[in-house]
XYZ file of C-alpha atoms in Angstrom:
474
model
C -3.629 8.563 5.906
C -1.951 9.936 8.577
C -3.356 13.770 9.187
C -1.692 16.885 8.254
C -3.779 18.800 10.782
C -0.112 21.395 13.817
C 0.248 20.103 16.831
C 3.313 20.691 19.599
C 6.503 19.073 18.654
C 8.581 17.829 21.649
C 12.489 18.993 20.395
C 14.112 15.772 20.851
C 17.687 13.585 21.073
C 17.533 14.662 17.451
C 21.456 14.712 17.150
C 20.950 10.632 18.260
C 18.753 9.819 15.439
C 21.145 10.813 12.521
C 23.981 8.796 12.947
C 22.277 4.748 13.346
C 24.532 1.955 13.369
C 23.314 -1.107 11.228
C 25.192 -3.501 12.525
C 26.943 -6.544 11.190
C 24.493 -8.586 9.214
C 25.296 -8.730 5.459
C 22.917 -10.520 5.057
C 20.381 -7.120 6.139
C 23.281 -4.422 4.281
C 22.893 -6.506 1.065
C 19.087 -6.386 1.770
C 18.946 -2.958 2.051
C 20.541 -2.061 -1.062
C 18.011 -3.856 -3.295
C 15.126 -2.985 -4.029
C 12.579 -5.636 -3.991
C 8.454 -6.095 -5.270
C 5.088 -6.519 -3.458
C 3.621 -10.119 -4.920
C -0.718 -9.780 -4.353
C -2.657 -12.174 -6.165
C -6.002 -10.520 -5.903
C -6.904 -10.847 -9.695
C -8.265 -13.726 -11.150
C -6.274 -13.065 -14.904
C -3.118 -13.783 -12.736
C 0.093 -15.550 -14.070
C 0.370 -18.647 -12.517
C 3.507 -18.024 -9.675
C 5.985 -20.096 -11.520
C 5.302 -17.345 -14.227
C 5.483 -14.835 -12.090
C 8.623 -15.865 -10.358
C 9.746 -15.877 -13.285
C 8.557 -12.021 -14.068
C 10.118 -10.627 -10.643
C 13.351 -11.747 -11.901
C 13.393 -10.775 -14.998
C 13.322 -6.987 -13.474
C 15.772 -8.157 -11.289
C 13.820 -6.558 -8.548
C 15.759 -8.625 -5.386
C 13.381 -9.318 -2.861
C 9.921 -11.137 -3.196
C 7.432 -10.046 -0.752
C 4.224 -11.926 -0.286
C 0.715 -11.195 1.785
C 0.912 -15.282 3.083
C 3.134 -18.268 3.198
C 2.269 -20.009 -0.475
C 3.660 -23.761 0.163
C 3.980 -23.275 -3.767
C 5.008 -20.360 -4.376
C 8.098 -20.997 -1.703
C 8.819 -24.507 -3.086
C 9.096 -22.255 -6.578
C 11.657 -19.304 -5.235
C 13.385 -22.270 -3.131
C 15.315 -22.436 -6.921
C 15.976 -18.821 -7.015
C 18.420 -15.921 -5.514
C 15.504 -14.005 -4.955
C 15.287 -12.391 -0.735
C 12.241 -13.424 0.342
C 9.224 -12.241 2.913
C 6.276 -13.804 4.375
C 2.983 -12.811 6.090
C 0.984 -14.674 8.962
C -2.301 -13.427 8.380
C -4.473 -11.023 10.140
C -7.568 -13.529 11.410
C -4.348 -15.903 13.380
C -2.745 -13.091 14.877
C -4.863 -14.009 18.424
C -4.214 -17.167 18.766
C -0.374 -17.211 18.112
C -0.167 -14.504 20.147
C -2.241 -16.557 23.135
C -0.034 -19.656 22.401
C 4.019 -20.501 21.611
C 2.051 -24.375 20.489
C 0.076 -22.526 17.607
C 3.506 -20.260 16.912
C 6.400 -23.750 16.688
C 3.215 -24.942 14.778
C 3.434 -21.507 12.530
C 6.797 -21.855 11.570
C 6.659 -25.522 11.219
C 4.167 -25.401 8.283
C 5.898 -22.539 7.108
C 9.730 -21.599 7.226
C 12.033 -25.248 8.587
C 9.879 -27.123 5.142
C 11.516 -24.203 2.933
C 14.109 -22.810 4.642
C 17.367 -22.256 3.995
C 16.934 -23.103 0.742
C 14.035 -20.407 0.010
C 15.813 -17.268 1.969
C 13.803 -16.639 4.334
C 14.722 -13.286 5.293
C 11.557 -11.766 7.142
C 8.392 -12.890 8.733
C 5.971 -10.191 8.913
C 3.432 -10.467 11.761
C -0.496 -8.913 9.987
C -0.920 -6.601 7.386
C -1.964 -3.276 8.017
C -4.030 -3.884 12.318
C -3.703 -0.333 13.831
C -6.049 1.188 11.184
C -8.223 -1.182 11.211
C -10.801 0.013 15.212
C -13.343 -2.601 15.936
C -13.867 -4.037 19.185
C -11.977 -7.213 17.044
C -9.469 -5.453 15.732
C -8.809 -4.271 19.439
C -8.048 -7.219 20.113
C -5.495 -7.854 17.235
C -3.380 -5.762 18.760
C -2.615 -5.798 21.956
C -2.378 -9.739 19.991
C 0.699 -8.024 18.211
C 3.864 -8.060 20.178
C 3.277 -11.037 21.740
C 2.583 -13.410 18.449
C 6.023 -11.613 17.057
C 7.793 -11.861 20.182
C 6.430 -15.555 19.989
C 7.736 -16.336 16.754
C 11.311 -15.287 18.044
C 10.928 -17.609 19.386
C 10.002 -20.062 17.525
C 12.447 -18.974 15.350
C 15.473 -19.224 17.806
C 14.163 -22.483 18.298
C 15.161 -24.185 15.540
C 19.009 -22.110 15.456
C 17.319 -19.567 13.236
C 18.922 -16.134 14.464
C 18.638 -13.839 10.828
C 15.239 -14.025 10.236
C 13.556 -10.986 11.246
C 10.224 -10.348 12.359
C 8.297 -6.494 12.053
C 4.085 -6.380 11.251
C 3.587 -3.168 8.738
C 1.514 -0.739 9.526
C 0.160 2.046 7.326
C 1.221 5.968 8.028
C -2.297 6.509 9.633
C -0.885 5.365 13.098
C 0.212 8.856 13.390
C -1.914 11.317 14.686
C 0.198 14.727 13.534
C 2.602 14.057 10.800
C 3.490 17.874 9.357
C 5.344 19.650 10.216
C 8.145 15.567 9.997
C 9.336 17.304 13.654
C 5.687 16.851 15.085
C 5.181 13.600 14.095
C 2.935 11.551 17.146
C 1.501 8.305 16.611
C -2.497 7.890 18.382
C -2.761 8.169 21.362
C -5.208 4.869 21.596
C -2.104 3.298 20.475
C 0.911 5.479 21.354
C 1.297 3.830 25.232
C -0.544 -0.333 24.918
C 0.966 -0.901 21.508
C 3.570 1.007 20.109
C 5.662 1.541 23.659
C 5.947 -2.612 23.500
C 6.312 -2.847 19.592
C 9.650 -0.027 19.665
C 10.985 -1.952 22.755
C 10.435 -5.091 20.627
C 12.285 -4.000 16.981
C 14.952 -2.629 19.654
C 16.027 -5.862 21.803
C 15.276 -7.739 17.891
C 17.171 -5.659 16.064
C 14.386 -5.204 13.320
C 12.850 -2.008 11.373
C 9.789 -0.527 11.823
C 8.067 -1.520 8.521
C 5.794 0.914 6.752
C 3.518 1.217 3.934
C 3.801 4.682 2.611
C 2.139 6.190 -0.623
C 2.467 10.261 -0.953
C 0.546 9.991 -3.073
C -2.984 9.876 -0.827
C -2.059 12.651 0.763
C -0.790 14.795 -2.185
C -4.083 13.732 -3.837
C -6.258 14.927 -1.105
C -5.544 18.811 -2.015
C -4.304 18.704 -5.315
C -4.732 22.027 -6.408
C -2.339 23.815 -3.858
C 0.438 20.710 -3.596
C 2.848 20.508 -5.726
C 2.886 17.474 -7.716
C 6.793 17.661 -8.816
C 7.327 17.287 -4.678
C 5.514 14.292 -4.858
C 7.651 12.751 -7.788
C 10.562 13.581 -6.478
C 11.061 15.730 -9.283
C 10.945 20.172 -7.702
C 13.557 22.004 -7.114
C 12.009 23.744 -4.170
C 12.195 23.043 -0.994
C 10.186 23.137 2.587
C 11.748 24.224 5.458
C 10.662 21.605 9.206
C 10.334 25.308 11.434
C 11.664 23.667 14.573
C 14.579 21.367 12.845
C 15.364 23.521 10.475
C 15.748 20.487 7.974
C 15.336 21.485 4.941
C 13.339 18.745 2.448
C 13.001 17.965 -1.182
C 10.323 15.734 -1.639
C 7.230 14.048 0.131
C 8.351 11.150 0.772
C 11.566 11.866 3.294
C 9.159 13.820 5.222
C 6.267 11.410 5.708
C 9.410 8.819 7.028
C 11.075 12.066 9.175
C 7.436 12.188 10.749
C 7.919 8.236 12.035
C 11.420 8.868 12.851
C 10.228 11.578 15.472
C 7.562 9.632 16.722
C 9.352 6.783 17.653
C 12.003 9.628 18.974
C 9.625 10.887 21.319
C 9.098 7.401 22.787
C 12.343 7.167 23.378
C 13.203 4.801 20.697
C 15.177 7.067 17.844
C 17.368 4.142 16.500
C 14.838 1.660 14.947
C 15.688 1.015 11.333
C 13.151 1.762 8.854
C 12.014 -0.298 5.981
C 9.314 0.665 3.964
C 7.111 -2.583 2.983
C 5.063 -0.322 0.789
C 5.312 2.638 -2.208
C 3.465 2.933 -5.054
C 1.353 5.563 -7.555
C -1.360 3.454 -9.224
C -1.375 4.166 -12.806
C -5.364 3.863 -13.420
C -7.895 5.229 -10.833
C -12.099 6.014 -10.966
C -13.167 9.905 -12.320
C -12.341 12.040 -9.589
C -8.663 9.615 -8.270
C -6.385 12.677 -9.742
C -3.293 12.561 -10.548
C -3.702 8.697 -11.376
C -1.493 7.634 -14.130
C 0.891 5.568 -15.957
C 3.302 8.983 -16.466
C 3.356 10.219 -12.580
C 3.451 5.716 -11.963
C 6.553 5.770 -13.895
C 8.192 8.893 -12.694
C 7.261 7.932 -8.466
C 9.137 4.422 -8.869
C 11.601 4.815 -11.677
C 13.386 8.260 -9.134
C 12.199 6.246 -5.737
C 14.591 3.214 -7.171
C 16.599 6.062 -8.106
C 16.438 7.874 -4.236
C 16.422 4.396 -1.910
C 20.114 2.329 -4.871
C 22.693 5.316 -4.376
C 25.696 4.482 -2.945
C 26.890 5.762 -1.033
C 22.865 5.327 1.027
C 20.612 8.855 1.188
C 18.914 8.147 4.045
C 16.433 10.960 5.064
C 17.176 14.736 6.624
C 16.648 13.510 10.191
C 18.884 10.240 9.100
C 21.460 10.874 6.870
C 23.263 8.044 5.248
C 20.861 5.317 6.462
C 19.607 3.006 3.910
C 16.047 1.577 3.877
C 15.276 -1.543 2.112
C 11.865 -0.946 -0.140
C 9.659 -2.672 -1.394
C 7.931 -1.360 -4.677
C 3.943 -1.885 -4.615
C 2.884 -4.003 -7.109
C 3.543 -7.095 -9.675
C 0.583 -6.754 -11.049
C -2.432 -4.721 -11.328
C -5.080 -6.608 -9.519
C -7.945 -6.889 -10.823
C -9.819 -8.486 -8.281
C -9.351 -5.716 -4.838
C -12.528 -3.311 -3.760
C -12.865 -0.306 -3.561
C -11.849 2.727 -5.609
C -10.274 2.137 -9.038
C -6.566 2.908 -7.797
C -6.892 0.003 -5.405
C -6.716 -1.930 -8.220
C -3.814 -0.304 -10.470
C -0.945 0.061 -8.764
C 1.008 -3.212 -11.173
C 4.292 -2.152 -12.931
C 3.535 -5.171 -14.961
C 0.235 -6.283 -16.574
C -1.195 -9.653 -16.764
C 0.524 -11.206 -19.609
C 4.410 -9.872 -17.907
C 4.045 -7.105 -20.726
C 5.658 -3.993 -19.062
C 2.810 -1.252 -17.924
C 5.780 1.413 -18.268
C 9.701 0.549 -18.605
C 10.768 -0.137 -15.020
C 15.185 -0.339 -13.747
C 15.251 -1.766 -9.910
C 19.443 -1.631 -9.808
C 19.069 2.292 -10.425
C 21.128 2.746 -12.720
C 20.007 3.384 -15.883
C 19.331 7.050 -16.868
C 15.786 7.733 -16.423
C 16.200 10.049 -19.967
C 16.905 6.645 -21.822
C 12.840 5.786 -21.317
C 10.654 6.307 -23.521
C 8.456 8.822 -23.865
C 4.735 8.863 -22.093
C 1.442 9.777 -22.790
C 0.393 13.361 -21.273
C -2.127 12.851 -18.579
C -5.272 14.828 -18.611
C -5.839 13.875 -14.467
C -3.605 15.983 -13.026
C -5.916 18.580 -11.971
C -9.067 17.166 -10.397
C -12.089 16.637 -13.043
C -15.485 19.067 -13.040
C -18.505 17.562 -14.715
C -21.208 14.507 -14.049
C -20.213 10.838 -13.398
C -22.730 8.250 -13.259
C -22.037 4.552 -13.101
C -22.782 1.791 -15.656
C -22.414 -1.941 -16.308
C -19.047 -3.279 -17.499
C -18.700 -4.204 -20.726
C -19.702 -8.304 -20.920
C -20.852 -8.535 -17.083
C -22.159 -11.488 -16.883
C -26.464 -11.194 -17.014
C -26.626 -13.602 -13.773
C -24.214 -11.110 -11.916
C -25.532 -8.606 -12.954
C -29.365 -9.100 -11.526
C -28.137 -9.984 -8.276
C -26.093 -6.677 -8.041
C -29.260 -5.133 -9.186
C -31.105 -6.861 -6.435
C -28.809 -5.437 -3.554
C -28.428 -1.936 -4.889
C -32.014 -1.513 -5.539
C -32.822 -2.979 -1.691
C -30.988 -0.642 0.156
C -33.962 2.866 -0.105
C -37.381 2.897 -2.269
C -36.232 5.787 -3.989
C -33.216 3.844 -5.841
C -35.041 1.994 -8.217
C -38.266 3.628 -8.036
C -38.388 4.515 -12.017
C -37.517 1.538 -13.095
C -41.003 0.198 -12.048
C -42.844 -0.992 -15.321
C -44.712 1.146 -16.769
C -42.596 3.985 -15.411
C -39.830 6.779 -17.205
C -36.586 3.920 -17.358
C -38.677 0.539 -17.075
C -38.083 0.350 -20.791
C -35.347 -1.022 -22.358
C -36.664 -4.182 -21.006
C -32.265 -5.754 -19.813
C -30.653 -6.462 -17.415
C -27.581 -4.600 -18.197
C -29.772 -1.558 -18.360
C -31.424 -1.729 -15.160
C -28.362 -2.263 -13.723
C -27.263 0.987 -14.260
C -29.365 2.722 -14.058
C -29.513 1.310 -10.157
C -25.473 1.346 -10.273
C -26.061 5.091 -10.959
C -28.812 5.296 -9.359
C -27.090 3.969 -5.712
C -23.883 5.878 -6.615
C -25.591 8.733 -5.637
C -27.197 8.818 -3.109
C -24.572 6.493 -1.172
C -21.475 8.462 -2.326
C -21.314 10.917 0.747
C -21.555 7.290 3.164
C -17.981 5.895 1.809
C -19.815 3.931 -1.740
C -17.855 3.151 -4.935
C -19.057 2.581 -8.189
C -17.726 -0.535 -8.325
C -20.266 -3.677 -7.476
C -17.857 -6.227 -7.162
C -16.510 -5.140 -10.705
C -19.280 -5.310 -12.655
C -19.335 -1.126 -12.560
C -17.632 1.575 -13.923
C -17.537 5.170 -13.914
C -17.914 7.592 -17.265
C -18.565 10.309 -17.895
C -20.917 10.208 -21.163
C -24.662 10.595 -20.202
C -26.314 6.686 -20.327
C -30.126 8.269 -19.622
C -32.557 9.202 -23.036
C -35.077 11.846 -22.874
C -37.115 9.860 -21.777
C -34.881 7.935 -18.351
C -32.878 10.739 -16.471
C -30.205 8.785 -15.445
C -29.112 10.524 -11.594
C -25.141 11.332 -11.551
C -22.121 12.622 -8.847
C -21.226 16.589 -9.435
C -17.461 16.477 -9.153
């Protein structure tokens, strides 16, 4: 996520950024007025693609964004009126960027067999590639725009002109994002990557796709940041000291910081599209504000904002429609990382709604049923342990136990025969101790209480008088 530190602002062409011609493409105008959904598949309990597409139709989403170009899903989508976004995987960007034949093959394999029956409207090259910075990742950075150009060349060679090509970036592409007028791209990507990317987007009349989550900057300091401002519920405003623009919500601030960053590189008029946004419906104990009520509030208000007619835009770009994809269709139980990673869905795996939502934006918010009042809108204070989930496979727990105990001799010393935590002798007991001990020892090094889905956090002390489980104090 982007830093909210203050940096110098250069006021540049603000007046030219407020009024942007959208163009004459009616398909893209219709895209801008409807809400899409991200359809991820990182779960072992999700419905089939056929069932999932029917669920997307039932919630009346206008578009579906895939994280691949799955043939089965694309064939099913040909029987619908849904607009479709597909993605070139990160690990194919270098090969596509280096060879026009590779780009032609990708289009011939993933677009031509389905188009135009399947209404493919966007091809996104990679996913948040600027968020990764290893030497290999930086090779992908330099291949990004060449790959995008070659994909466009392939499409045009086939006579296809109404599929736009872009790439979704996260807010961490910015060095500074607050106040919005000081929005600036990171130095290491500004010249080598962002300038060519913006030139490409401008020349092809495409969109700057942004994954933007107000939850994250709000949750950095939930005591002093106002939750209502992040949820579009606030009566208070923030005025940018440089521009005088008045903000009523955190999302607009984040979007405008990108507009100002693009403006400083000489591209004030590139259209924005939100490739991902949402709010987690649950999370780990230390993930404040991740609950169903906040998720429902954010997404309902977001849809109402983005479907307003005429379009609202943002303070820096009034009246501009912003194509928006909600994240996500399902809770995906195999996503690694913190608990929120697995809890962004609007639907349960059985297809029932986690909370009522109306993708048309016409249903009054007051008509939705009440939801449980959350208890985690303020940070939890107390001890937390990490234990094995109920019903976990003993074989898998045994493997995870060996991994947890293998990093440090101290982690599992108390589990040795005759030591205080050896009994009861069970895989589940030993794994729970190892998980708690490992997490307490290495949490400051970004370890999570997850262990490939075998562990969960608890506020109930799992130890006994003889065996004291290590805990994390929040």
